[in-house]
Amino acid sequence: MTIRLLIVDDDPLVRAGLTLMLGGAEELEIVGEGADGREVPELVARHAPDVVLMDIRMPDVDGLTATELLRARPGAPEVVVLTTFHADEQVLRALRAGAAGFVLKDTPPAEIVAAVRRVAAGDPVLSPAVTRQLMTHVAGQPEHSPRAAAGGRLAELAEREREVAVAVGRGLANAEIAAELYMSVPTVKTHVSRVLAKLGLNNRVQIALLVHDAGLLDENRGDNP
């Protein structure tokens, strides 16, 4: 299956470099380029990409706003944000807006290709180590820890769905969740889909952030020293 990729960055040299580096990758087709977030809706409508590689900092409409607007639409492509920071506030806001993950601008081309493939397959581009770093960044900012509200939303879940949500928050892959909770991988996928639908979320990254906000990762560490 060919993955259709749209690149959005205000720096023409960055766009040219990404096009050159990624254009020859198997199963990857660069269908368009944009220089600002305001161009994204029209480019997506014209080229129907599977994944958008989106710069965060752009002068007119930034990548955060463009991501929020794009991911609010039905059938929207996945978004991977481009950044120069590991745990920047803008990255966290983009993830909350529905981005499936992020890659650093100095990431080797092969890893960017792998990230695009993962996102196109429905997996977030956040390793457990990066997830922990982001959660630590969030924990240092009280205004981003609405525990009661997050806990209320997660209370809508059935017990098994809640267990799966916590496992997603810990950065576990579907196979790891299946082994830990003694269920099949297809059952895990079903639970994840139900969690997303019940909570009105776009992807696993948003599940992880909500679980963190509710304090469930702290509870889990306490139960499993």
PDB file of C-alpha atoms in Angstrom, residues 33-184:
ATOM      1  CA  GLU A  33       3.959  20.638  -0.125  1.00  0.00           C
ATOM      2  CA  GLY A  34       2.699  23.629   1.828  1.00  0.00           C
ATOM      3  CA  ALA A  35       4.415  26.687   3.303  1.00  0.00           C
ATOM      4  CA  ASP A  36       1.832  27.598   5.965  1.00  0.00           C
ATOM      5  CA  GLY A  37      -0.988  26.110   7.973  1.00  0.00           C
ATOM      6  CA  ARG A  38      -3.597  28.175   6.142  1.00  0.00           C
ATOM      7  CA  GLU A  39      -2.875  26.116   3.011  1.00  0.00           C
ATOM      8  CA  VAL A  40      -3.557  22.772   4.705  1.00  0.00           C
ATOM      9  CA  PRO A  41      -7.339  22.424   4.141  1.00  0.00           C
ATOM     10  CA  GLU A  42      -7.063  23.092   0.409  1.00  0.00           C
ATOM     11  CA  LEU A  43      -3.989  20.863   0.024  1.00  0.00           C
ATOM     12  CA  VAL A  44      -5.657  18.010   1.901  1.00  0.00           C
ATOM     13  CA  ALA A  45      -8.790  18.337  -0.216  1.00  0.00           C
ATOM     14  CA  ARG A  46      -6.730  18.356  -3.402  1.00  0.00           C
ATOM     15  CA  HIS A  47      -4.205  15.605  -2.636  1.00  0.00           C
ATOM     16  CA  ALA A  48      -6.007  13.346  -0.099  1.00  0.00           C
ATOM     17  CA  PRO A  49      -2.858  12.476   1.898  1.00  0.00           C
ATOM     18  CA  ASP A  50      -2.777   9.666   4.443  1.00  0.00           C
ATOM     19  CA  VAL A  51      -0.298  11.533   6.646  1.00  0.00           C
ATOM     20  CA  VAL A  52       0.629  15.205   7.031  1.00  0.00           C
ATOM     21  CA  LEU A  53       4.149  16.036   8.225  1.00  0.00           C
ATOM     22  CA  MET A  54       3.475  19.406   9.890  1.00  0.00           C
ATOM     23  CA  ASP A  55       5.865  22.056  11.180  1.00  0.00           C
ATOM     24  CA  ILE A  56       4.636  23.637  14.427  1.00  0.00           C
ATOM     25  CA  ARG A  57       6.063  27.150  14.095  1.00  0.00           C
ATOM     26  CA  MET A  58       4.797  28.928  10.984  1.00  0.00           C
ATOM     27  CA  PRO A  59       4.208  32.694  10.619  1.00  0.00           C
ATOM     28  CA  ASP A  60       0.560  32.938   9.535  1.00  0.00           C
ATOM     29  CA  VAL A  61      -1.380  29.852  10.713  1.00  0.00           C
ATOM     30  CA  ASP A  62       0.824  27.689  12.900  1.00  0.00           C
ATOM     31  CA  GLY A  63       0.906  23.913  12.886  1.00  0.00           C
ATOM     32  CA  LEU A  64      -1.035  23.689  16.135  1.00  0.00           C
ATOM     33  CA  THR A  65      -4.036  25.577  14.772  1.00  0.00           C
ATOM     34  CA  ALA A  66      -3.843  23.724  11.470  1.00  0.00           C
ATOM     35  CA  THR A  67      -3.767  20.386  13.310  1.00  0.00           C
ATOM     36  CA  GLU A  68      -6.768  21.292  15.480  1.00  0.00           C
ATOM     37  CA  LEU A  69      -8.814  22.349  12.465  1.00  0.00           C
ATOM     38  CA  LEU A  70      -7.768  19.352  10.384  1.00  0.00           C
ATOM     39  CA  ARG A  71      -8.302  16.672  13.028  1.00  0.00           C
ATOM     40  CA  ALA A  72     -11.766  18.040  13.820  1.00  0.00           C
ATOM     41  CA  ARG A  73     -12.890  17.030  10.329  1.00  0.00           C
ATOM     42  CA  PRO A  74     -14.266  13.526   9.623  1.00  0.00           C
ATOM     43  CA  GLY A  75     -11.873  11.268   7.742  1.00  0.00           C
ATOM     44  CA  ALA A  76      -8.919  13.542   8.439  1.00  0.00           C
ATOM     45  CA  PRO A  77      -5.389  12.310   7.668  1.00  0.00           C
ATOM     46  CA  GLU A  78      -3.015  11.570  10.527  1.00  0.00           C
ATOM     47  CA  VAL A  79      -0.642  14.348  11.560  1.00  0.00           C
ATOM     48  CA  VAL A  80       2.981  14.047  12.643  1.00  0.00           C
ATOM     49  CA  VAL A  81       4.409  17.314  13.931  1.00  0.00           C
ATOM     50  CA  LEU A  82       7.923  18.490  13.131  1.00  0.00           C
ATOM     51  CA  THR A  83       9.787  20.190  15.941  1.00  0.00           C
ATOM     52  CA  THR A  84      13.226  21.043  17.289  1.00  0.00           C
ATOM     53  CA  PHE A  85      12.245  20.246  20.885  1.00  0.00           C
ATOM     54  CA  HIS A  86      11.626  16.962  22.723  1.00  0.00           C
ATOM     55  CA  ALA A  87       9.116  18.280  25.262  1.00  0.00           C
ATOM     56  CA  ASP A  88       7.963  21.664  24.135  1.00  0.00           C
ATOM     57  CA  GLU A  89       4.609  23.085  25.263  1.00  0.00           C
ATOM     58  CA  GLN A  90       3.567  23.464  21.626  1.00  0.00           C
ATOM     59  CA  VAL A  91       4.270  19.760  21.031  1.00  0.00           C
ATOM     60  CA  LEU A  92       2.019  18.826  23.934  1.00  0.00           C
ATOM     61  CA  ARG A  93      -0.754  21.067  22.641  1.00  0.00           C
ATOM     62  CA  ALA A  94      -0.434  19.516  19.186  1.00  0.00           C
ATOM     63  CA  LEU A  95      -0.720  16.031  20.669  1.00  0.00           C
ATOM     64  CA  ARG A  96      -3.810  17.082  22.608  1.00  0.00           C
ATOM     65  CA  ALA A  97      -5.227  18.473  19.372  1.00  0.00           C
ATOM     66  CA  GLY A  98      -4.976  15.061  17.738  1.00  0.00           C
ATOM     67  CA  ALA A  99      -1.477  14.731  16.289  1.00  0.00           C
ATOM     68  CA  ALA A 100      -0.342  11.119  16.289  1.00  0.00           C
ATOM     69  CA  GLY A 101       3.173  11.975  17.422  1.00  0.00           C
ATOM     70  CA  PHE A 102       6.197  14.040  16.566  1.00  0.00           C
ATOM     71  CA  VAL A 103       9.626  13.776  15.015  1.00  0.00           C
ATOM     72  CA  LEU A 104      12.593  16.059  15.520  1.00  0.00           C
ATOM     73  CA  LYS A 105      13.849  17.933  12.485  1.00  0.00           C
ATOM     74  CA  ASP A 106      17.288  16.349  12.854  1.00  0.00           C
ATOM     75  CA  THR A 107      15.854  12.816  12.913  1.00  0.00           C
ATOM     76  CA  PRO A 108      17.584  10.502  10.383  1.00  0.00           C
ATOM     77  CA  PRO A 109      15.516  10.020   7.208  1.00  0.00           C
ATOM     78  CA  ALA A 110      15.018   6.284   7.789  1.00  0.00           C
ATOM     79  CA  GLU A 111      13.450   7.011  11.182  1.00  0.00           C
ATOM     80  CA  ILE A 112      11.121   9.645   9.713  1.00  0.00           C
ATOM     81  CA  VAL A 113      10.011   7.119   7.099  1.00  0.00           C
ATOM     82  CA  ALA A 114       9.429   4.545   9.842  1.00  0.00           C
ATOM     83  CA  ALA A 115       7.424   7.106  11.820  1.00  0.00           C
ATOM     84  CA  VAL A 116       5.213   7.903   8.833  1.00  0.00           C
ATOM     85  CA  ARG A 117       4.610   4.200   8.223  1.00  0.00           C
ATOM     86  CA  ARG A 118       3.700   3.621  11.865  1.00  0.00           C
ATOM     87  CA  VAL A 119       1.245   6.496  11.934  1.00  0.00           C
ATOM     88  CA  ALA A 120      -0.344   5.358   8.664  1.00  0.00           C
ATOM     89  CA  ALA A 121      -0.806   1.925  10.286  1.00  0.00           C
ATOM     90  CA  GLY A 122      -2.573   3.488  13.268  1.00  0.00           C
ATOM     91  CA  ASP A 123       0.269   3.488  15.792  1.00  0.00           C
ATOM     92  CA  PRO A 124       1.467   6.653  17.573  1.00  0.00           C
ATOM     93  CA  VAL A 125       5.025   7.904  17.127  1.00  0.00           C
ATOM     94  CA  LEU A 126       5.900   8.067  20.805  1.00  0.00           C
ATOM     95  CA  SER A 127       8.219   5.595  22.461  1.00  0.00           C
ATOM     96  CA  PRO A 128       7.618   4.811  26.155  1.00  0.00           C
ATOM     97  CA  ALA A 129      10.731   6.868  27.001  1.00  0.00           C
ATOM     98  CA  VAL A 130       9.450   9.910  25.119  1.00  0.00           C
ATOM     99  CA  THR A 131       5.991   9.418  26.629  1.00  0.00           C
ATOM    100  CA  ARG A 132       7.504   9.519  30.117  1.00  0.00           C
ATOM    101  CA  GLN A 133       9.442  12.678  29.242  1.00  0.00           C
ATOM    102  CA  LEU A 134       6.304  14.386  27.992  1.00  0.00           C
ATOM    103  CA  MET A 135       4.325  13.320  31.045  1.00  0.00           C
ATOM    104  CA  THR A 136       7.054  14.700  33.303  1.00  0.00           C
ATOM    105  CA  HIS A 137       6.839  17.983  31.409  1.00  0.00           C
ATOM    106  CA  VAL A 138       3.057  18.057  31.894  1.00  0.00           C
ATOM    107  CA  ALA A 139       3.381  17.193  35.596  1.00  0.00           C
ATOM    108  CA  GLY A 140       5.505  20.297  36.146  1.00  0.00           C
ATOM    109  CA  GLN A 141       2.665  22.511  34.904  1.00  0.00           C
ATOM    110  CA  PRO A 142      -0.319  22.424  37.306  1.00  0.00           C
ATOM    111  CA  GLU A 143      -2.587  24.232  34.893  1.00  0.00           C
ATOM    112  CA  HIS A 144      -2.433  21.162  32.661  1.00  0.00           C
ATOM    113  CA  SER A 145      -3.497  18.687  35.365  1.00  0.00           C
ATOM    114  CA  PRO A 146      -7.316  18.851  35.599  1.00  0.00           C
ATOM    115  CA  ARG A 147      -7.451  15.584  37.544  1.00  0.00           C
ATOM    116  CA  ALA A 148     -11.123  15.659  38.532  1.00  0.00           C
ATOM    117  CA  ALA A 149     -12.342  16.411  35.014  1.00  0.00           C
ATOM    118  CA  ALA A 150     -10.122  13.725  33.477  1.00  0.00           C
ATOM    119  CA  GLY A 151     -11.179  11.203  36.107  1.00  0.00           C
ATOM    120  CA  GLY A 152     -14.819  11.950  35.397  1.00  0.00           C
ATOM    121  CA  ARG A 153     -14.350  11.263  31.710  1.00  0.00           C
ATOM    122  CA  LEU A 154     -12.532   7.990  32.354  1.00  0.00           C
ATOM    123  CA  ALA A 155     -15.329   6.933  34.725  1.00  0.00           C
ATOM    124  CA  GLU A 156     -17.438   6.460  31.591  1.00  0.00           C
ATOM    125  CA  LEU A 157     -15.321   3.426  30.703  1.00  0.00           C
ATOM    126  CA  ALA A 158     -15.994  -0.166  31.637  1.00  0.00           C
ATOM    127  CA  GLU A 159     -13.419  -1.760  33.943  1.00  0.00           C
ATOM    128  CA  ARG A 160     -11.616  -3.624  31.153  1.00  0.00           C
ATOM    129  CA  GLU A 161     -11.563  -0.524  28.964  1.00  0.00           C
ATOM    130  CA  ARG A 162     -10.067   1.449  31.825  1.00  0.00           C
ATOM    131  CA  GLU A 163      -7.331  -1.162  32.286  1.00  0.00           C
ATOM    132  CA  VAL A 164      -6.501  -0.968  28.591  1.00  0.00           C
ATOM    133  CA  ALA A 165      -6.481   2.853  28.730  1.00  0.00           C
ATOM    134  CA  VAL A 166      -4.003   2.820  31.616  1.00  0.00           C
ATOM    135  CA  ALA A 167      -1.782   0.381  29.707  1.00  0.00           C
ATOM    136  CA  VAL A 168      -1.878   2.687  26.674  1.00  0.00           C
ATOM    137  CA  GLY A 169      -0.909   5.535  29.002  1.00  0.00           C
ATOM    138  CA  ARG A 170       2.129   3.544  30.094  1.00  0.00           C
ATOM    139  CA  GLY A 171       3.257   3.362  26.462  1.00  0.00           C
ATOM    140  CA  LEU A 172       2.562  -0.336  25.945  1.00  0.00           C
ATOM    141  CA  ALA A 173       1.954  -1.718  22.455  1.00  0.00           C
ATOM    142  CA  ASN A 174      -1.114  -3.835  21.715  1.00  0.00           C
ATOM    143  CA  ALA A 175       0.805  -7.109  21.974  1.00  0.00           C
ATOM    144  CA  GLU A 176       2.236  -6.086  25.356  1.00  0.00           C
ATOM    145  CA  ILE A 177      -1.212  -5.100  26.623  1.00  0.00           C
ATOM    146  CA  ALA A 178      -2.621  -8.412  25.427  1.00  0.00           C
ATOM    147  CA  ALA A 179       0.054 -10.375  27.296  1.00  0.00           C
ATOM    148  CA  GLU A 180      -0.323  -8.346  30.488  1.00  0.00           C
ATOM    149  CA  LEU A 181      -4.129  -8.405  30.590  1.00  0.00           C
ATOM    150  CA  TYR A 182      -4.533 -11.957  29.230  1.00  0.00           C
ATOM    151  CA  MET A 183      -6.536 -11.087  26.143  1.00  0.00           C
ATOM    152  CA  SER A 184      -6.004 -11.378  22.404  1.00  0.00           C
TER     153      SER A 184
END
